PDB file of C-alpha atoms in Angstrom:
ATOM      1  CA  MET M   1       0.000   0.000   0.000  1.00 66.00           C
ATOM      2  CA  THR M   2       1.440   3.337  -1.127  1.00 82.00           C
ATOM      3  CA  PRO M   3       0.397   6.692   0.389  1.00 83.00           C
ATOM      4  CA  HIS M   4      -1.613   7.324  -2.775  1.00 90.00           C
ATOM      5  CA  ARG M   5      -3.649   4.172  -2.260  1.00 92.00           C
ATOM      6  CA  TYR M   6      -4.407   5.123   1.318  1.00 94.00           C
ATOM      7  CA  GLY M   7      -5.570   8.459  -0.077  1.00 95.00           C
ATOM      8  CA  GLY M   8      -7.701   6.603  -2.611  1.00 95.00           C
ATOM      9  CA  LEU M   9      -9.370   4.533   0.093  1.00 96.00           C
ATOM     10  CA  ALA M  10     -10.001   7.708   2.082  1.00 97.00           C
ATOM     11  CA  ALA M  11     -11.590   9.415  -0.951  1.00 97.00           C
ATOM     12  CA  LEU M  12     -13.852   6.408  -1.550  1.00 97.00           C
ATOM     13  CA  TYR M  13     -14.888   6.559   2.108  1.00 97.00           C
ATOM     14  CA  LEU M  14     -15.727  10.252   1.710  1.00 97.00           C
ATOM     15  CA  ALA M  15     -17.915   9.490  -1.303  1.00 97.00           C
ATOM     16  CA  LEU M  16     -19.717   6.614   0.409  1.00 97.00           C
ATOM     17  CA  VAL M  17     -20.340   8.360   3.721  1.00 95.00           C
ATOM     18  CA  ASN M  18     -21.541  11.505   1.950  1.00 93.00           C
ATOM     19  CA  LEU M  19     -24.052   9.490  -0.048  1.00 93.00           C
ATOM     20  CA  VAL M  20     -25.274   7.548   2.972  1.00 93.00           C
ATOM     21  CA  GLY M  21     -25.435  10.763   5.001  1.00 89.00           C
ATOM     22  CA  MET M  22     -27.663  12.428   2.416  1.00 88.00           C
ATOM     23  CA  VAL M  23     -30.117   9.556   2.675  1.00 89.00           C
ATOM     24  CA  ILE M  24     -30.071   9.630   6.483  1.00 89.00           C
ATOM     25  CA  PHE M  25     -30.694  13.377   6.643  1.00 84.00           C
ATOM     26  CA  LEU M  26     -33.442  13.316   4.014  1.00 85.00           C
ATOM     27  CA  VAL M  27     -35.266  10.298   5.434  1.00 84.00           C
ATOM     28  CA  ILE M  28     -34.661  10.471   9.197  1.00 83.00           C
ATOM     29  CA  LEU M  29     -32.972  13.580  10.592  1.00 78.00           C
ATOM     30  CA  ASP M  30     -34.490  16.380   8.538  1.00 72.00           C
ATOM     31  CA  ASP M  31     -38.229  16.040   9.070  1.00 62.00           C
ATOM     32  CA  PRO M  32     -39.833  19.261   7.693  1.00 60.00           C
ATOM     33  CA  HIS M  33     -42.772  18.811  10.061  1.00 58.00           C
ATOM     34  CA  GLN M  34     -40.552  19.017  13.151  1.00 61.00           C
ATOM     35  CA  THR M  35     -39.602  22.687  13.280  1.00 71.00           C
ATOM     36  CA  THR M  36     -40.250  23.868  16.839  1.00 83.00           C
ATOM     37  CA  PRO M  37     -37.477  23.588  19.464  1.00 85.00           C
ATOM     38  CA  MET M  38     -39.351  20.870  21.357  1.00 88.00           C
ATOM     39  CA  GLU M  39     -39.947  18.894  18.167  1.00 85.00           C
ATOM     40  CA  ARG M  40     -36.250  19.142  17.300  1.00 86.00           C
ATOM     41  CA  LEU M  41     -35.450  17.834  20.782  1.00 90.00           C
ATOM     42  CA  HIS M  42     -37.840  14.906  20.329  1.00 88.00           C
ATOM     43  CA  LEU M  43     -36.119  14.113  17.027  1.00 88.00           C
ATOM     44  CA  LEU M  44     -32.826  13.829  18.915  1.00 90.00           C
ATOM     45  CA  VAL M  45     -34.369  11.686  21.636  1.00 91.00           C
ATOM     46  CA  ASP M  46     -36.117   9.356  19.186  1.00 90.00           C
ATOM     47  CA  HIS M  47     -33.035   8.869  16.998  1.00 90.00           C
ATOM     48  CA  ARG M  48     -30.178   9.253  19.466  1.00 92.00           C
ATOM     49  CA  GLY M  49     -28.260   6.272  18.082  1.00 93.00           C
ATOM     50  CA  VAL M  50     -28.521   7.518  14.514  1.00 92.00           C
ATOM     51  CA  VAL M  51     -27.440  11.009  15.566  1.00 92.00           C
ATOM     52  CA  PHE M  52     -24.335   9.791  17.431  1.00 94.00           C
ATOM     53  CA  THR M  53     -23.323   7.417  14.621  1.00 94.00           C
ATOM     54  CA  THR M  54     -23.890  10.037  11.935  1.00 92.00           C
ATOM     55  CA  ASN M  55     -21.805  12.606  13.793  1.00 93.00           C
ATOM     56  CA  LEU M  56     -19.034  10.060  14.234  1.00 94.00           C
ATOM     57  CA  LEU M  57     -18.944   8.866  10.615  1.00 94.00           C
ATOM     58  CA  MET M  58     -19.892  12.040   8.719  1.00 92.00           C
ATOM     59  CA  TYR M  59     -17.968  14.565  10.777  1.00 94.00           C
ATOM     60  CA  ILE M  60     -15.196  13.113  12.937  1.00 95.00           C
ATOM     61  CA  PHE M  61     -14.061  10.202  10.750  1.00 97.00           C
ATOM     62  CA  PHE M  62     -14.817  12.267   7.635  1.00 96.00           C
ATOM     63  CA  GLY M  63     -12.325  14.898   8.785  1.00 95.00           C
ATOM     64  CA  VAL M  64      -9.619  12.288   9.357  1.00 97.00           C
ATOM     65  CA  ALA M  65     -10.205  10.672   5.943  1.00 97.00           C
ATOM     66  CA  LEU M  66     -10.197  14.086   4.272  1.00 97.00           C
ATOM     67  CA  VAL M  67      -6.716  14.836   5.641  1.00 97.00           C
ATOM     68  CA  VAL M  68      -5.424  11.450   4.429  1.00 97.00           C
ATOM     69  CA  MET M  69      -6.804  12.138   0.947  1.00 97.00           C
ATOM     70  CA  LEU M  70      -5.365  15.654   0.902  1.00 96.00           C
ATOM     71  CA  ILE M  71      -1.863  14.414   1.734  1.00 95.00           C
ATOM     72  CA  ALA M  72      -1.981  11.944  -1.162  1.00 95.00           C
ATOM     73  CA  VAL M  73      -3.252  14.519  -3.656  1.00 95.00           C
ATOM     74  CA  TYR M  74      -0.809  17.197  -2.511  1.00 95.00           C
ATOM     75  CA  ASP M  75       2.060  14.736  -2.901  1.00 93.00           C
ATOM     76  CA  LEU M  76       1.182  14.349  -6.583  1.00 92.00           C
ATOM     77  CA  LEU M  77       0.673  18.057  -7.275  1.00 93.00           C
ATOM     78  CA  ARG M  78       3.325  19.790  -5.177  1.00 89.00           C
ATOM     79  CA  LEU M  79       6.137  19.586  -7.745  1.00 87.00           C
ATOM     80  CA  THR M  80       4.199  21.013 -10.698  1.00 87.00           C
ATOM     81  CA  SER M  81       1.570  23.322  -9.201  1.00 87.00           C
ATOM     82  CA  ARG M  82       2.698  24.085  -5.670  1.00 87.00           C
ATOM     83  CA  GLY M  83       0.761  27.306  -5.011  1.00 91.00           C
ATOM     84  CA  LEU M  84      -2.697  26.020  -5.947  1.00 91.00           C
ATOM     85  CA  ALA M  85      -1.988  22.695  -4.258  1.00 93.00           C
ATOM     86  CA  GLN M  86      -1.039  24.484  -1.042  1.00 94.00           C
ATOM     87  CA  LEU M  87      -4.230  26.553  -1.170  1.00 94.00           C
ATOM     88  CA  GLY M  88      -6.319  23.408  -1.608  1.00 93.00           C
ATOM     89  CA  LEU M  89      -4.445  21.678   1.208  1.00 94.00           C
ATOM     90  CA  ALA M  90      -4.978  24.633   3.559  1.00 95.00           C
ATOM     91  CA  MET M  91      -8.720  24.892   2.776  1.00 93.00           C
ATOM     92  CA  GLY M  92      -9.077  21.147   3.230  1.00 94.00           C
ATOM     93  CA  VAL M  93      -7.307  21.060   6.580  1.00 95.00           C
ATOM     94  CA  ILE M  94      -9.474  23.937   7.846  1.00 94.00           C
ATOM     95  CA  TRP M  95     -12.599  22.140   6.634  1.00 93.00           C
ATOM     96  CA  ALA M  96     -11.497  18.864   8.222  1.00 95.00           C
ATOM     97  CA  GLY M  97     -10.853  20.543  11.574  1.00 94.00           C
ATOM     98  CA  SER M  98     -14.196  22.348  11.424  1.00 93.00           C
ATOM     99  CA  LEU M  99     -16.078  19.131  10.648  1.00 93.00           C
ATOM    100  CA  MET M 100     -14.360  17.203  13.428  1.00 95.00           C
ATOM    101  CA  ALA M 101     -15.123  19.990  15.902  1.00 94.00           C
ATOM    102  CA  SER M 102     -18.748  19.979  14.758  1.00 93.00           C
ATOM    103  CA  GLY M 103     -19.130  16.250  15.379  1.00 94.00           C
ATOM    104  CA  MET M 104     -17.461  16.432  18.782  1.00 96.00           C
ATOM    105  CA  VAL M 105     -19.565  19.415  19.896  1.00 95.00           C
ATOM    106  CA  ALA M 106     -22.773  17.768  18.682  1.00 94.00           C
ATOM    107  CA  ASN M 107     -22.108  14.427  20.367  1.00 95.00           C
ATOM    108  CA  ALA M 108     -20.903  15.926  23.641  1.00 95.00           C
ATOM    109  CA  GLY M 109     -23.797  18.377  23.659  1.00 94.00           C
ATOM    110  CA  ALA M 110     -26.369  15.709  22.791  1.00 94.00           C
ATOM    111  CA  ASP M 111     -25.133  13.527  25.634  1.00 94.00           C
ATOM    112  CA  ARG M 112     -25.661  16.394  28.095  1.00 94.00           C
ATOM    113  CA  VAL M 113     -29.070  17.246  26.611  1.00 95.00           C
ATOM    114  CA  LEU M 114     -30.286  13.660  26.853  1.00 94.00           C
ATOM    115  CA  SER M 115     -29.241  13.480  30.496  1.00 93.00           C
ATOM    116  CA  LEU M 116     -31.099  16.711  31.221  1.00 93.00           C
ATOM    117  CA  TYR M 117     -34.148  15.562  29.239  1.00 92.00           C
ATOM    118  CA  ALA M 118     -35.002  12.997  31.913  1.00 89.00           C
ATOM    119  CA  VAL M 119     -35.148  15.748  34.546  1.00 92.00           C
ATOM    120  CA  ASP M 120     -36.311  18.931  32.813  1.00 92.00           C
ATOM    121  CA  ARG M 121     -37.475  18.833  29.212  1.00 92.00           C
ATOM    122  CA  ALA M 122     -37.827  22.595  28.906  1.00 93.00           C
ATOM    123  CA  GLN M 123     -34.213  23.174  29.982  1.00 94.00           C
ATOM    124  CA  ALA M 124     -33.038  20.363  27.712  1.00 93.00           C
ATOM    125  CA  SER M 125     -34.813  22.017  24.775  1.00 92.00           C
ATOM    126  CA  LEU M 126     -33.222  25.369  25.615  1.00 93.00           C
ATOM    127  CA  LEU M 127     -29.767  23.811  25.853  1.00 94.00           C
ATOM    128  CA  TRP M 128     -30.195  22.024  22.501  1.00 93.00           C
ATOM    129  CA  GLN M 129     -31.258  25.308  20.894  1.00 92.00           C
ATOM    130  CA  GLY M 130     -27.845  26.677  21.820  1.00 93.00           C
ATOM    131  CA  ILE M 131     -25.804  23.630  20.836  1.00 93.00           C
ATOM    132  CA  GLU M 132     -27.400  22.685  17.512  1.00 89.00           C
ATOM    133  CA  PRO M 133     -26.690  25.979  15.652  1.00 89.00           C
ATOM    134  CA  VAL M 134     -23.041  25.909  16.802  1.00 91.00           C
ATOM    135  CA  ALA M 135     -22.584  22.336  15.587  1.00 90.00           C
ATOM    136  CA  ASN M 136     -24.312  23.140  12.288  1.00 86.00           C
ATOM    137  CA  GLY M 137     -22.214  26.260  11.790  1.00 85.00           C
ATOM    138  CA  LEU M 138     -18.982  24.362  12.341  1.00 86.00           C
ATOM    139  CA  GLY M 139     -20.138  21.504  10.122  1.00 82.00           C
ATOM    140  CA  TYR M 140     -21.931  21.616   6.817  1.00 71.00           C
ATOM    141  CA  GLY M 141     -23.430  25.036   7.486  1.00 67.00           C
ATOM    142  CA  ASN M 142     -20.340  26.585   5.873  1.00 66.00           C
ATOM    143  CA  GLY M 143     -19.057  23.469   4.165  1.00 63.00           C
ATOM    144  CA  GLU M 144     -19.895  24.714   0.693  1.00 81.00           C
ATOM    145  CA  ILE M 145     -17.361  27.558   0.745  1.00 87.00           C
ATOM    146  CA  LEU M 146     -14.515  25.507   2.266  1.00 90.00           C
ATOM    147  CA  GLY M 147     -15.297  22.386   0.275  1.00 90.00           C
ATOM    148  CA  GLY M 148     -15.755  24.475  -2.854  1.00 91.00           C
ATOM    149  CA  LEU M 149     -12.412  26.240  -2.491  1.00 93.00           C
ATOM    150  CA  LEU M 150     -10.704  22.930  -1.715  1.00 94.00           C
ATOM    151  CA  THR M 151     -12.107  21.192  -4.791  1.00 95.00           C
ATOM    152  CA  LEU M 152     -11.626  24.183  -7.083  1.00 95.00           C
ATOM    153  CA  SER M 153      -7.986  24.706  -6.047  1.00 95.00           C
ATOM    154  CA  LEU M 154      -6.959  21.057  -6.313  1.00 95.00           C
ATOM    155  CA  SER M 155      -8.764  20.608  -9.631  1.00 95.00           C
ATOM    156  CA  ALA M 156      -7.171  23.730 -11.101  1.00 95.00           C
ATOM    157  CA  ALA M 157      -3.758  22.530  -9.931  1.00 94.00           C
ATOM    158  CA  ALA M 158      -4.349  19.060 -11.392  1.00 94.00           C
ATOM    159  CA  LEU M 159      -5.588  20.528 -14.684  1.00 92.00           C
ATOM    160  CA  ARG M 160      -2.459  22.636 -14.910  1.00 89.00           C
ATOM    161  CA  SER M 161      -0.214  19.702 -13.986  1.00 87.00           C
ATOM    162  CA  ASN M 162      -1.984  17.147 -16.178  1.00 85.00           C
ATOM    163  CA  VAL M 163      -1.766  14.641 -13.312  1.00 87.00           C
ATOM    164  CA  PHE M 164      -5.367  13.378 -13.196  1.00 92.00           C
ATOM    165  CA  PRO M 165      -7.819  12.708 -16.054  1.00 94.00           C
ATOM    166  CA  ARG M 166      -8.950  15.934 -17.699  1.00 94.00           C
ATOM    167  CA  TYR M 167     -12.659  15.278 -17.212  1.00 96.00           C
ATOM    168  CA  LEU M 168     -12.128  14.550 -13.523  1.00 96.00           C
ATOM    169  CA  ASN M 169     -10.502  17.964 -13.177  1.00 95.00           C
ATOM    170  CA  LEU M 170     -13.324  19.646 -15.100  1.00 96.00           C
ATOM    171  CA  LEU M 171     -15.837  17.950 -12.808  1.00 96.00           C
ATOM    172  CA  GLY M 172     -13.848  19.268  -9.834  1.00 95.00           C
ATOM    173  CA  LEU M 173     -14.052  22.798 -11.222  1.00 96.00           C
ATOM    174  CA  LEU M 174     -17.835  22.415 -11.507  1.00 95.00           C
ATOM    175  CA  VAL M 175     -18.031  21.115  -7.926  1.00 94.00           C
ATOM    176  CA  GLY M 176     -15.922  23.969  -6.605  1.00 94.00           C
ATOM    177  CA  LEU M 177     -17.810  26.702  -8.455  1.00 94.00           C
ATOM    178  CA  SER M 178     -21.209  25.335  -7.405  1.00 92.00           C
ATOM    179  CA  GLY M 179     -20.086  25.277  -3.770  1.00 90.00           C
ATOM    180  CA  ILE M 180     -18.812  28.847  -3.839  1.00 91.00           C
ATOM    181  CA  LEU M 181     -21.772  30.249  -5.783  1.00 91.00           C
ATOM    182  CA  SER M 182     -24.239  28.523  -3.431  1.00 86.00           C
ATOM    183  CA  LEU M 183     -23.427  31.262  -0.893  1.00 84.00           C
ATOM    184  CA  PHE M 184     -25.539  33.687  -2.923  1.00 86.00           C
ATOM    185  CA  PRO M 185     -29.203  33.438  -1.737  1.00 83.00           C
ATOM    186  CA  PRO M 186     -30.873  33.277  -5.181  1.00 83.00           C
ATOM    187  CA  LEU M 187     -28.762  30.220  -6.035  1.00 82.00           C
ATOM    188  CA  THR M 188     -28.517  28.545  -2.636  1.00 81.00           C
ATOM    189  CA  SER M 189     -31.446  26.117  -2.833  1.00 80.00           C
ATOM    190  CA  ILE M 190     -30.350  24.753  -6.216  1.00 86.00           C
ATOM    191  CA  LEU M 191     -26.575  24.763  -5.953  1.00 87.00           C
ATOM    192  CA  ILE M 192     -26.288  23.164  -2.511  1.00 86.00           C
ATOM    193  CA  GLY M 193     -27.826  20.013  -3.960  1.00 85.00           C
ATOM    194  CA  VAL M 194     -25.643  20.239  -7.060  1.00 90.00           C
ATOM    195  CA  PHE M 195     -22.546  20.672  -4.903  1.00 90.00           C
ATOM    196  CA  GLY M 196     -23.356  17.703  -2.673  1.00 89.00           C
ATOM    197  CA  LEU M 197     -24.139  15.255  -5.466  1.00 92.00           C
ATOM    198  CA  THR M 198     -21.292  16.259  -7.772  1.00 94.00           C
ATOM    199  CA  GLN M 199     -18.786  16.161  -4.926  1.00 94.00           C
ATOM    200  CA  VAL M 200     -19.783  12.554  -4.218  1.00 95.00           C
ATOM    201  CA  GLY M 201     -18.919  11.764  -7.836  1.00 96.00           C
ATOM    202  CA  TRP M 202     -15.650  13.700  -7.600  1.00 97.00           C
ATOM    203  CA  PHE M 203     -14.575  11.902  -4.412  1.00 97.00           C
ATOM    204  CA  ALA M 204     -15.409   8.492  -5.908  1.00 97.00           C
ATOM    205  CA  TRP M 205     -13.607   9.139  -9.210  1.00 97.00           C
ATOM    206  CA  LEU M 206     -10.598  10.640  -7.447  1.00 97.00           C
ATOM    207  CA  GLY M 207     -10.460   7.633  -5.130  1.00 96.00           C
ATOM    208  CA  ILE M 208     -10.333   5.235  -8.068  1.00 96.00           C
ATOM    209  CA  VAL M 209      -7.597   7.302  -9.763  1.00 95.00           C
ATOM    210  CA  LEU M 210      -5.510   7.409  -6.595  1.00 95.00           C
ATOM    211  CA  MET M 211      -5.899   3.665  -6.053  1.00 93.00           C
ATOM    212  CA  ARG M 212      -4.405   3.101  -9.495  1.00 88.00           C
ATOM    213  CA  GLN M 213      -1.371   5.288  -8.852  1.00 78.00           C
ATOM    214  CA  HIS M 214       1.770   3.168  -8.892  1.00 62.00           C
ATOM    215  CA  ARG M 215       4.383   5.933  -8.842  1.00 56.00           C
ATOM    216  CA  PRO M 216       6.039   6.264  -5.405  1.00 49.00           C
ATOM    217  CA  SER M 217       6.063   9.635  -3.697  1.00 45.00           C
ATOM    218  CA  PRO M 218       8.975  11.800  -4.898  1.00 46.00           C
ATOM    219  CA  GLY M 219      10.016  12.406  -1.309  1.00 42.00           C
ATOM    220  CA  LEU M 220       9.839   8.709  -0.482  1.00 39.00           C
ATOM    221  CA  ALA M 221      11.898   7.462  -3.409  1.00 39.00           C
ATOM    222  CA  GLU M 222      15.049   5.740  -2.299  1.00 40.00           C
ATOM    223  CA  ALA M 223      18.369   7.203  -3.296  1.00 39.00           C
ATOM    224  CA  PRO M 224      20.260   4.975  -5.735  1.00 42.00           C
ATOM    225  CA  HIS M 225      22.946   2.835  -4.162  1.00 42.00           C
ATOM    226  CA  PRO M 226      26.464   3.458  -5.495  1.00 43.00           C
ATOM    227  CA  HIS M 227      27.943   0.767  -7.686  1.00 43.00           C
ATOM    228  CA  PRO M 228      30.497  -1.318  -5.777  1.00 43.00           C
ATOM    229  CA  ALA M 229      33.146  -0.425  -8.327  1.00 42.00           C
ATOM    230  CA  ALA M 230      32.657   3.284  -7.570  1.00 42.00           C
ATOM    231  CA  THR M 231      33.386   2.832  -3.850  1.00 42.00           C
ATOM    232  CA  PRO M 232      36.945   3.915  -2.948  1.00 43.00           C
ATOM    233  CA  ARG M 233      39.128   1.267  -1.450  1.00 40.00           C
ATOM    234  CA  GLY M 234      39.496   1.506   2.287  1.00 42.00           C
ATOM    235  CA  ALA M 235      36.309   3.566   2.659  1.00 38.00           C
TER     236      ALA M 235
END
């Protein structure tokens, strides 16, 4: 297993967990009929196991896998397009840290809320009203801008370096632009969905490409051993 293949496995994990997460949020955790604070609290209580698992897989583990993928991609781009690759790496590390913090805050906060729920439901609801927006803000609430800049930068660097397939890089540019432009209110409702679905495809395709990389990392290549005849006598 080379570092690139570990990065490929990480990218495939990102694609899979994103896809599964979309289904979970649409079917279970994003009920449009549960909008009041008490209803949101009951959603947490009724699906506590799903909430904890989702936060663990989609936020905490996602952040770790994202860093592993970023290291592999940066290793392939750093010699030919260093500036853009560094920008993508920086945006990705910030996003990974934000996602991991979001999952940790949500799980720790939910644990405290559920303990309080057995004693005082009103106070538990009030506490969850304070925790949930913080967790959402750290997580996917601003994920489009960070994820968009990450994907746009790495795809532009790869397009310039001719490292990955051209159409993969063009898809990455589309993903990045849709994420960034989704910040504008008239486009938000449409482009958030476009960003999420296309990024799943980008992660999956990138994972396959990385898994097929056979070239060792430039920094990990072994220095050639001197020929015995070139070694001075008595050395």
